[in-house]
Structure formats: C-alpha cells, structure tokens
C-alpha cells in the first residue's frame, strides 16, 4: 500500500534492475525512462503544430534528435516519432499530445514499460556499436538517431555525446541486449579503432 | 556486401538491415483474369544477369518498402526510389542507360 510521502516511482521495475558492467566501455541500464510513440504523417501541418505546442520543439529533421522542453524527440520514420522524457511525465505528455492533435489522423501511446534503455559511456562507445550493428560508425554523428539491429534484435540508438550513446530495445529482449553489450565491452576485447 | 540507400530515411543500409521483397513492378492479376495472366502474376519472374529491379523493405529501420535498381552481375546499385510508382522514374532509367547502354527489362528500357 502507498504510504504518505512515498513516491509511486519506488514500485517501478526496469527490465534489468539497473544492471551495470564495467569494461573498456561502461554499460548500464538507464533508470525508468518515459517513452512515447507518436504515429502520424510528420509532413502534416496538424501533426507539426501539435508537436510544437506540446513539446516546445518542432518535428525533427530526418534521422535527427531534437531537444525539447520535455525531453527529446527522435525521428523514427516518415510517420513515427519517439519522445523520450521523465518516466512520470509520460502519461501527461500523451494526454497533452492527444488533446493537441484532436481530429488529426494520429496515434499516441505510452510505451515506457514495453522498452528497455541502456547507456554506453567511454571513448570507445562507437566501437562497441560498430561491433554489433551494421552501421558505418565513422559517419555517425551526435544528434542523429538510427534504428537498426544489434546482433539479432531490433534497436534504436543515438549518440548523446562523442563518447556516449543511448540504446532502446524491446523490454522482452533486454537481457540479450545487456549481455551482448557487456561481452563486446569486456576489457581485452578492444579492436582499437576508436 | 550490398548497400542500399533507403529513399525515406536517407540512411545507407547494409543488406542485413533490410528484408528482400522480390521482383519489382509486378502487376497483380486476381479474380476474373485469364489463367495465363494469373499464372504469370504468381510464378513467372525475371532472372537477369545484369540490370534488375527489386523491392526491399527497411525492416530494422523506418519500416518502409522501396524499390532498388541494380546489376545482379556486378552488384552495382544504380539507385533506389519510392514504392509509390508503377515504373522506375526517368532519373533512374537515365542512370542505368549511362552505364548499361541499350539495357532492357520487361517493358522498360
Ligand atoms: Zn528507411
């Protein structure tokens, strides 16, 4: 039962209980994170206006990540955005977006509990991703997002700086993701490209 | 290794990030069509050594279907283009003509 002054957040269990691994790059599961999927034609003026009014930032350019008043907006496809925000903000942002979108053909869903989030930190972060995803990491820049595969599972990632990245995957494959990141980042497994 | 640029993302995709969708620009023959047309729609496919048109889906990325024009012999990619078309855009045909003069594929040349 909820005690007075106790945060609802204390009941939230992330997929890997905040697992961490220290190698030549640090791997950690992020704390509970708000994630919202918005489906709709991103070229539609109604969608653009609604996103701008609620998020304080417009629809990002293709493959871009935009900082907004409430978190970040990730371009996922010509008709899909992912909004990343504080976990306990997500329901409110969903409600605000649905209200702002009105009759515009669209769908907004809080997918926070259906996803897992991992952070990579260290100067060889690019190398860990290059080991697992079929991406030319030499051409990858901070501020861009890519949906791709990590070994055998779908995932999205973006560089949060030149030596850190954030990765989102389905919650059901969180352990697979954590294990492959940890194994790739083990000390002694350096390729030395970064 | 085959690299195709998704016309929706602009992302340069390695083959394993994509899902192959077979031959492009196939016209559907359904109920009421002749047996011959229906058979051709279901089973008859080009198998060229050279210029070829295919459908691909950016399955691990934006999820969109698109078209690709490439050479099956050299794996050279002439270009990719949107799914919402019944035939290759002129720009793609011109690119192929520049490299494979006199090419033809089904009704296109
Ligand atoms: Zn794409």
PDB file of N, CA and C in Angstrom, chain B residues 2 5 28-30 39 54 58 63 67-68 88-89 94 99:
ATOM      1  N   UNK B   2      25.966  -5.728 -49.964  1.00  0.00           N
ATOM      2  CA  UNK B   2      25.100  -4.843 -50.725  1.00  0.00           C
ATOM      3  C   UNK B   2      24.674  -3.673 -49.837  1.00  0.00           C
ATOM      4  N   UNK B   5      20.576   2.728 -50.260  1.00  0.00           N
ATOM      5  CA  UNK B   5      20.143   3.923 -49.524  1.00  0.00           C
ATOM      6  C   UNK B   5      18.617   3.943 -49.478  1.00  0.00           C
ATOM      7  N   UNK B  28      -0.673  -7.068 -60.503  1.00  0.00           N
ATOM      8  CA  UNK B  28      -1.498  -8.114 -59.913  1.00  0.00           C
ATOM      9  C   UNK B  28      -2.650  -8.498 -60.832  1.00  0.00           C
ATOM     10  N   UNK B  29      -2.789  -9.791 -61.057  1.00  0.00           N
ATOM     11  CA  UNK B  29      -3.973 -10.320 -61.738  1.00  0.00           C
ATOM     12  C   UNK B  29      -4.743 -11.167 -60.743  1.00  0.00           C
ATOM     13  N   UNK B  30      -5.967 -10.813 -60.475  1.00  0.00           N
ATOM     14  CA  UNK B  30      -6.756 -11.510 -59.458  1.00  0.00           C
ATOM     15  C   UNK B  30      -7.958 -12.202 -60.067  1.00  0.00           C
ATOM     16  N   UNK B  39      -1.266 -17.076 -63.761  1.00  0.00           N
ATOM     17  CA  UNK B  39      -0.057 -17.885 -63.590  1.00  0.00           C
ATOM     18  C   UNK B  39       1.196 -16.997 -63.645  1.00  0.00           C
ATOM     19  N   UNK B  54      14.097  -4.480 -57.997  1.00  0.00           N
ATOM     20  CA  UNK B  54      13.651  -5.261 -56.845  1.00  0.00           C
ATOM     21  C   UNK B  54      12.906  -4.393 -55.838  1.00  0.00           C
ATOM     22  N   UNK B  58      12.918  -1.604 -45.502  1.00  0.00           N
ATOM     23  CA  UNK B  58      13.862  -1.179 -44.455  1.00  0.00           C
ATOM     24  C   UNK B  58      13.334  -1.675 -43.112  1.00  0.00           C
ATOM     25  N   UNK B  63      10.958   0.981 -41.608  1.00  0.00           N
ATOM     26  CA  UNK B  63       9.869   0.059 -41.899  1.00  0.00           C
ATOM     27  C   UNK B  63       9.247   0.209 -43.273  1.00  0.00           C
ATOM     28  N   UNK B  67      11.982   0.672 -53.756  1.00  0.00           N
ATOM     29  CA  UNK B  67      12.478  -0.017 -54.934  1.00  0.00           C
ATOM     30  C   UNK B  67      13.979   0.191 -55.093  1.00  0.00           C
ATOM     31  N   UNK B  68      14.631  -0.784 -55.683  1.00  0.00           N
ATOM     32  CA  UNK B  68      16.056  -0.648 -55.984  1.00  0.00           C
ATOM     33  C   UNK B  68      16.318  -1.118 -57.408  1.00  0.00           C
ATOM     34  N   UNK B  88      10.040   2.523 -62.951  1.00  0.00           N
ATOM     35  CA  UNK B  88      11.196   3.287 -62.469  1.00  0.00           C
ATOM     36  C   UNK B  88      11.126   4.732 -62.950  1.00  0.00           C
ATOM     37  N   UNK B  89      11.464   5.710 -62.122  1.00  0.00           N
ATOM     38  CA  UNK B  89      11.480   7.107 -62.552  1.00  0.00           C
ATOM     39  C   UNK B  89      12.516   7.315 -63.658  1.00  0.00           C
ATOM     40  N   UNK B  94      17.748   6.886 -66.654  1.00  0.00           N
ATOM     41  CA  UNK B  94      18.881   7.601 -67.252  1.00  0.00           C
ATOM     42  C   UNK B  94      20.211   7.141 -66.653  1.00  0.00           C
ATOM     43  N   UNK B  99      25.256   3.769 -67.851  1.00  0.00           N
ATOM     44  CA  UNK B  99      26.226   2.717 -67.538  1.00  0.00           C
ATOM     45  C   UNK B  99      26.003   1.429 -68.317  1.00  0.00           C
TER      46      UNK B  99
END
